[in-house]
Short mmCIF file of C-alpha atoms in Angstrom, two decimals:
data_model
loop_
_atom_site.label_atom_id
_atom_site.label_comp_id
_atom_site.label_asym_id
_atom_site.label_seq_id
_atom_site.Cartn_x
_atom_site.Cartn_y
_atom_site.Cartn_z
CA UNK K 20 6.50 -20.24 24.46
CA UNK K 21 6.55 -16.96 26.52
CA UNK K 22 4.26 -13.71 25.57
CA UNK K 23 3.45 -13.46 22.14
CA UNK K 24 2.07 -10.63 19.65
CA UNK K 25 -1.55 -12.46 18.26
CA UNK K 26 -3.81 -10.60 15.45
CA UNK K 27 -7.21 -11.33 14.72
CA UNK K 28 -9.84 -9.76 12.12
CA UNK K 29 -12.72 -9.46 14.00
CA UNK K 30 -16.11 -8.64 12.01
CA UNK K 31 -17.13 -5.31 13.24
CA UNK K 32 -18.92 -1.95 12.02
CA UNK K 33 -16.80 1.11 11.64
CA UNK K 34 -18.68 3.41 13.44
CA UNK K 35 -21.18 2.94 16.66
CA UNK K 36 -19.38 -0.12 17.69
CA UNK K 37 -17.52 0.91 20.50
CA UNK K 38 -19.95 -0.63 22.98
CA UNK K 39 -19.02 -3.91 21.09
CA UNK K 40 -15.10 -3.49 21.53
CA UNK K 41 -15.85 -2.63 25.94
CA UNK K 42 -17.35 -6.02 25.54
CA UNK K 43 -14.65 -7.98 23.52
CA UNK K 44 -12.00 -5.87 25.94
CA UNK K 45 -14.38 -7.56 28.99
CA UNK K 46 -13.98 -11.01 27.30
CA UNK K 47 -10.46 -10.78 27.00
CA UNK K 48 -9.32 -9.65 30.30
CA UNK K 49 -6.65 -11.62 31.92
CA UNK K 50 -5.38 -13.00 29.07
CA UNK K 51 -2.97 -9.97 28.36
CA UNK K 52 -2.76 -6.22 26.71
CA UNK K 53 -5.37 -5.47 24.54
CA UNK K 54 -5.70 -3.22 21.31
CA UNK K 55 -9.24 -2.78 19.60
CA UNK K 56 -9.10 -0.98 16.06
CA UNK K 57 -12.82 -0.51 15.17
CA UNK K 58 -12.26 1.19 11.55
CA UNK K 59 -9.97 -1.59 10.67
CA UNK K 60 -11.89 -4.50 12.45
CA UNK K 61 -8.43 -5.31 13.88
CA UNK K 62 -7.90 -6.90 17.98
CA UNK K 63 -3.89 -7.23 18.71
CA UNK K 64 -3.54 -8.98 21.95
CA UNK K 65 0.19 -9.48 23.78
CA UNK K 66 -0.33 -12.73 25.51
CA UNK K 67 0.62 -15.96 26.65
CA UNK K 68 -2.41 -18.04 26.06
CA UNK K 69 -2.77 -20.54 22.86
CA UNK K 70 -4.88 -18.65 19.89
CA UNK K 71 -7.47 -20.75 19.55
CA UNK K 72 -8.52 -19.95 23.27
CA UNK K 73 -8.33 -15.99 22.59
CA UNK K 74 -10.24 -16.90 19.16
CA UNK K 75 -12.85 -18.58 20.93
CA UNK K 76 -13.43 -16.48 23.71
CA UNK K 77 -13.70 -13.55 20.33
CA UNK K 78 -16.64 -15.68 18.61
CA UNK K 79 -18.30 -16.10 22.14
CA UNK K 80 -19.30 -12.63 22.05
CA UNK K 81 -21.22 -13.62 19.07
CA UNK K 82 -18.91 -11.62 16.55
CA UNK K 83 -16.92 -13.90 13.43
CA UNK K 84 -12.86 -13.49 13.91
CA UNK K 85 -9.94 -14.79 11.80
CA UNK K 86 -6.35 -15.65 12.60
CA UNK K 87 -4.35 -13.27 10.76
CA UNK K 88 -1.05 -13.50 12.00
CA UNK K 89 1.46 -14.30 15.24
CA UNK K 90 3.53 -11.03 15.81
CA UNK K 91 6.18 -11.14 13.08
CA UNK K 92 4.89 -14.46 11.44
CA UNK K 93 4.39 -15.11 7.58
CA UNK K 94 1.49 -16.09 5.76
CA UNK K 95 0.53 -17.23 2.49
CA UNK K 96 -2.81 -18.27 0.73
CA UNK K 97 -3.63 -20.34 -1.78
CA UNK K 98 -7.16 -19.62 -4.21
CA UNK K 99 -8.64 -23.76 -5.42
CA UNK K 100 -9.27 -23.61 -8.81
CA UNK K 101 -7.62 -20.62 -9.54
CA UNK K 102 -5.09 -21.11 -11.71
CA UNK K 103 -6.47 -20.01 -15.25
CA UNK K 104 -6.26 -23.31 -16.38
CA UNK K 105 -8.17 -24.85 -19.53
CA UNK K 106 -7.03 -28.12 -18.30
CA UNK K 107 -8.71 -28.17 -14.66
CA UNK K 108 -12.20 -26.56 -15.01
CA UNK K 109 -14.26 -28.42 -12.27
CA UNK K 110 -16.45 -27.02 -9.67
CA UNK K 111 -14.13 -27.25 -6.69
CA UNK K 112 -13.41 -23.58 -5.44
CA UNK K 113 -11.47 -22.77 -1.89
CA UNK K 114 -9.63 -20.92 0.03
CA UNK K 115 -6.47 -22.20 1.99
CA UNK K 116 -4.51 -19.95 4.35
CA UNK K 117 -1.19 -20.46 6.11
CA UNK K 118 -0.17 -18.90 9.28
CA UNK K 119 2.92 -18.90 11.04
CA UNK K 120 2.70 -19.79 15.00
CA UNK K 121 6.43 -18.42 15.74
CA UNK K 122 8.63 -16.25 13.79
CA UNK K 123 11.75 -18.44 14.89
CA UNK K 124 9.90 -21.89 15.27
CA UNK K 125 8.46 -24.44 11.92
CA UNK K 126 4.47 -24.55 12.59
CA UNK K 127 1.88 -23.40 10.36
CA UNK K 128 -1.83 -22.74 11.28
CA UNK K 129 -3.68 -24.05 7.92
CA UNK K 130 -7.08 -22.84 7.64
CA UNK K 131 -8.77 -24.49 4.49
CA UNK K 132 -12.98 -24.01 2.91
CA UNK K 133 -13.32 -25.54 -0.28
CA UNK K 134 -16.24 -26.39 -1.79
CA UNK K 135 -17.89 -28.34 -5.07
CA UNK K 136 -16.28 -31.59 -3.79
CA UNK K 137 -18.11 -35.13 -3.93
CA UNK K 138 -18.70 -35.62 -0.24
CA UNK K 139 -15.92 -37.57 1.70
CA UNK K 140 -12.06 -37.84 1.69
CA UNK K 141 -10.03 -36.79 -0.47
CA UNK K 142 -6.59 -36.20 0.02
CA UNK K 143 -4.42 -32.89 0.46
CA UNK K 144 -1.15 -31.93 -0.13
CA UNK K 145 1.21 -29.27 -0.82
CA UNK K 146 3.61 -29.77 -4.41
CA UNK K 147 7.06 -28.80 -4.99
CA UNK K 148 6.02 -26.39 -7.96
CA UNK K 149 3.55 -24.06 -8.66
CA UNK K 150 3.79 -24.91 -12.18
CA UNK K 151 0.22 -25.11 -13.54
CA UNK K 152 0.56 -24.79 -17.57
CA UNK K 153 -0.28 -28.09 -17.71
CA UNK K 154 -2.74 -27.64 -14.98
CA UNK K 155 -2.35 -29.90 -11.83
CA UNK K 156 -0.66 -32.33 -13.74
CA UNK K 157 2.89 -29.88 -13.87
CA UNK K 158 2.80 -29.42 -10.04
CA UNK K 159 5.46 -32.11 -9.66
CA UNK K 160 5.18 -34.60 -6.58
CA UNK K 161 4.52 -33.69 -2.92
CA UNK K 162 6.75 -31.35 -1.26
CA UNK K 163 9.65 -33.63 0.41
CA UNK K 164 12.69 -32.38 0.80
CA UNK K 165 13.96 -34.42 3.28
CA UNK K 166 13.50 -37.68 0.71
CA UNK K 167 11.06 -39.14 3.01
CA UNK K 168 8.30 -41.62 2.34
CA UNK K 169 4.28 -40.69 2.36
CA UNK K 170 2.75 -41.04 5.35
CA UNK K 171 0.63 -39.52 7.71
CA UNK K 172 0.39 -35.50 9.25
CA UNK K 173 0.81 -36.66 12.87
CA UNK K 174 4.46 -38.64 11.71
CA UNK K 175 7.57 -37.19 12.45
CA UNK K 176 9.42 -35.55 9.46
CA UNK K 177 11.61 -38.36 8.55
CA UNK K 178 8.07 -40.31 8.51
CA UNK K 179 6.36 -38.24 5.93
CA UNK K 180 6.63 -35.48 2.98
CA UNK K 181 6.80 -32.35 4.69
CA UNK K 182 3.59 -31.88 2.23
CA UNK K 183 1.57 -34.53 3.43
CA UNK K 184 -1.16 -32.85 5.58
CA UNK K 185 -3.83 -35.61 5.14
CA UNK K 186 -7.77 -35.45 3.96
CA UNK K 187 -10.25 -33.23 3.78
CA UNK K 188 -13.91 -34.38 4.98
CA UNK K 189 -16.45 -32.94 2.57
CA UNK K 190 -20.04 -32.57 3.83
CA UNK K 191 -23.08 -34.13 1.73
CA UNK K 192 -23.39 -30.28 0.38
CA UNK K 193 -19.90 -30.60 -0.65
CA UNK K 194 -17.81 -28.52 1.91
CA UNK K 195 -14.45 -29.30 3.53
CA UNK K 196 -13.80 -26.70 6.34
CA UNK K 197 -10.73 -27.46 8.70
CA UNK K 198 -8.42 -25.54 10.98
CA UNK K 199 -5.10 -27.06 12.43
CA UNK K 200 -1.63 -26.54 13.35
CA UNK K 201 1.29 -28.72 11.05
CA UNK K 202 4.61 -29.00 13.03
CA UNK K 203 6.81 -29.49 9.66
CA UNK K 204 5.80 -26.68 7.62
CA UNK K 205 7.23 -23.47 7.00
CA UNK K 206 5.65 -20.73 5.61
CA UNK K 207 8.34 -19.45 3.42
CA UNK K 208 9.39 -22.93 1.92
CA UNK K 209 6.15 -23.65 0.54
CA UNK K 210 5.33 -20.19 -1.07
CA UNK K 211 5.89 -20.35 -4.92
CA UNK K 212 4.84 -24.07 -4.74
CA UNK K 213 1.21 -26.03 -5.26
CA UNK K 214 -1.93 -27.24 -2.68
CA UNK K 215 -3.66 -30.15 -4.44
CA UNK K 216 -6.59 -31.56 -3.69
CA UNK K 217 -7.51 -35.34 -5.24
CA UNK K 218 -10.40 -37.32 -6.32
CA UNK K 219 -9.43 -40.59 -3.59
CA UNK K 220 -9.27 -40.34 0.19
CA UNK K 221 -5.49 -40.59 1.46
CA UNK K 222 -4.43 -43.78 3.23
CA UNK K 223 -1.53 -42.36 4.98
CA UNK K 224 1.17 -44.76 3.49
CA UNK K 225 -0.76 -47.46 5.20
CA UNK K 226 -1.92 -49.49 2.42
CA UNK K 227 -0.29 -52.20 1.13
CA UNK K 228 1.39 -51.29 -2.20
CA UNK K 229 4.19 -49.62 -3.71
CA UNK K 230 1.80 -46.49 -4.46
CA UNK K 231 0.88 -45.67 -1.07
CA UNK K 232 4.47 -45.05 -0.06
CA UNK K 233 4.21 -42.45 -2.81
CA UNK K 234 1.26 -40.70 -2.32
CA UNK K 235 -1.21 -42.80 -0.55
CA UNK K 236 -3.31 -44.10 -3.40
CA UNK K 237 -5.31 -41.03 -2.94
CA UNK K 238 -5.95 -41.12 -7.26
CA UNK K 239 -6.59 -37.92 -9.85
CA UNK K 240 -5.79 -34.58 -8.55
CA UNK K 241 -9.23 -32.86 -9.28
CA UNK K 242 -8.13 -29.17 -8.12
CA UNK K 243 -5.06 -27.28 -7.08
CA UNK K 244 -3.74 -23.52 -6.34
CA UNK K 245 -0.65 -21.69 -6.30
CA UNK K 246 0.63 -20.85 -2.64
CA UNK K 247 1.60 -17.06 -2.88
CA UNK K 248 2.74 -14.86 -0.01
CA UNK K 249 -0.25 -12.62 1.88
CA UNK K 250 -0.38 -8.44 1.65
CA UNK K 251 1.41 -7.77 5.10
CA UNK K 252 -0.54 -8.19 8.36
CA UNK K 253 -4.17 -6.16 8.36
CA UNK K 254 -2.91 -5.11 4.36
CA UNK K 255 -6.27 -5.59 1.99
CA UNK K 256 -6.83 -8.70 5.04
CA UNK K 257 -10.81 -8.81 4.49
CA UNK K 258 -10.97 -9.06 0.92
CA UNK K 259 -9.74 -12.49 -0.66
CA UNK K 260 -10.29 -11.06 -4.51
CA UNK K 261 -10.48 -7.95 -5.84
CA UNK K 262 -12.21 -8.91 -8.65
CA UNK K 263 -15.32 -9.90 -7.12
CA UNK K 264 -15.22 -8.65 -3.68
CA UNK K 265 -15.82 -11.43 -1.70
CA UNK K 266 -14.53 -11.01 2.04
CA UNK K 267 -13.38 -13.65 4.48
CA UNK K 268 -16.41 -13.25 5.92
CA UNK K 269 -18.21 -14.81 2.83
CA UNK K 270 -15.83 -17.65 2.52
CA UNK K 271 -17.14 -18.84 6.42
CA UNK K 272 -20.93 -18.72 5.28
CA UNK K 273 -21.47 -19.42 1.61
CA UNK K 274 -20.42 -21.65 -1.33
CA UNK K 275 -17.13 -20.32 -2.68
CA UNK K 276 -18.05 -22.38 -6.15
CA UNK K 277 -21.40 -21.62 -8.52
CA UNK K 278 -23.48 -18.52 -9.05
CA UNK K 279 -24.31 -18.28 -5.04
CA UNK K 280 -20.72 -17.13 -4.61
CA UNK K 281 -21.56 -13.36 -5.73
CA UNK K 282 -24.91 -13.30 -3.36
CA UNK K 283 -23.69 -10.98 -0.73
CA UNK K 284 -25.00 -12.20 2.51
#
């Protein structure tokens, strides 16, 4: 892929951390050229390494860091639950974020924590509108524009809806939290349109009726959120929500749903 312009938010303090960013400079060496921004908790590395390697070798310094975005990338987030809807109150609250990988190449990075879900599968898709006055049910059918039947995130595109990205796990307390990298997607096709989540796990188009070509018998959509386009790269990147100040941070290390949501941490 060659050398490639990678930003991460990296949790640090704005003043008296400079010992910290000789350290993360230490951990990083070798992988490529190296900018630390303390006052903006900001780490730009040129490089030619994967991201997940420079984001790990980041946390193993014992500091949180974020994928924010690959040189001249998009992004785009979608808020669970979010929509203002009188149709879809439940408890399910979550954050999904889309990254670009390439500015020239399809590949997203989707980094998803939602919470308030019954633990186990349940399916998760992207919808071809991000019409929600009739709350999830006016998000229209998964995103497919190629006219392609459901199937699974690891098919090919003329194997699956280009919005077919598979199941979230939730934990017994009720959390789904997953990273990975979708080969289809692009970040500025899906902006303006729907992430659903449903009630039923997702069999992949595996099952053996009509509906799982469709949308893999993975039942009621129990939560959804429009996909709108990020502030730019490092623009208002820490805080999720103005209205109640909760930081990326937060959304890594407590519930996003019920009243623990506005106990800072």
């Amino acid at each position: 892929m060659g050398s490639v312009k990678i930003e991460f938010a990296v949790q640090m303090k704005k003043q008296g951390d400079e010992a910290y960013a000789c350290t993360l400079r230490k951990a990083l060496d070798g992988l490529g050229e190296v900018d630390v921004d303390i006052q903006e908790g900001r780490v730009i590395i040129q490089t030619e390494s994967p991201w997940s390697e420079v984001h790990d070798k980041i946390e193993a310094t014992g500091r949180k860091a974020v994928l924010s975005g690959f040189g001249g990338g998009q992004s785009a987030v979608a808020l669970i639950n979010t929509t203002g809807s009188v149709v879809d109150r439940t408890p399910v609250q979550g954050v999904v974020r889309f990254t670009a990988i390439s500015p020239k190449e399809p590949g997203v990075l989707v980094d998803v924590v939602v919470d308030g879900l019954e633990p186990g599968l349940h399916g998760f898709h992207i919808h071809e509108s991000g019409d929600v006055s009739s709350g999830c049910a006016s998000v229209g059918d998964h995103y497919n524009p190629r006219q392609s039947r459901h199937g699974s995130p690891e098919a090919s595109a003329k194997e699956r809806h280009a919005g077919d990205l598979g199941n979230l796990r939730a934990d017994e307390s009720g959390r789904a939290k997953i990273r990975f990298v979708d080969a289809v997607l692009e970040v500025a096709e899906i902006i303006g349109r729907a992430v659903v989540i449903t009630a039923g796990a997702d069999d992949l188009g595996l099952g053996e009726n009509d509906q799982s070509l469709i949308d893999g018998n993975s039942g009621e959509r129990i939560a959804c959120g429009i996909i709108a386009r990020s502030a730019g790269i490092m623009e208002n990147f820490k805080r999720i929500c103005a209205c109640d100040g909760v930081t990326l941070w937060d959304e890594r290390n407590k519930p996003l749903a019920g009243k623990e949501r506005s106990q800072k941490l």
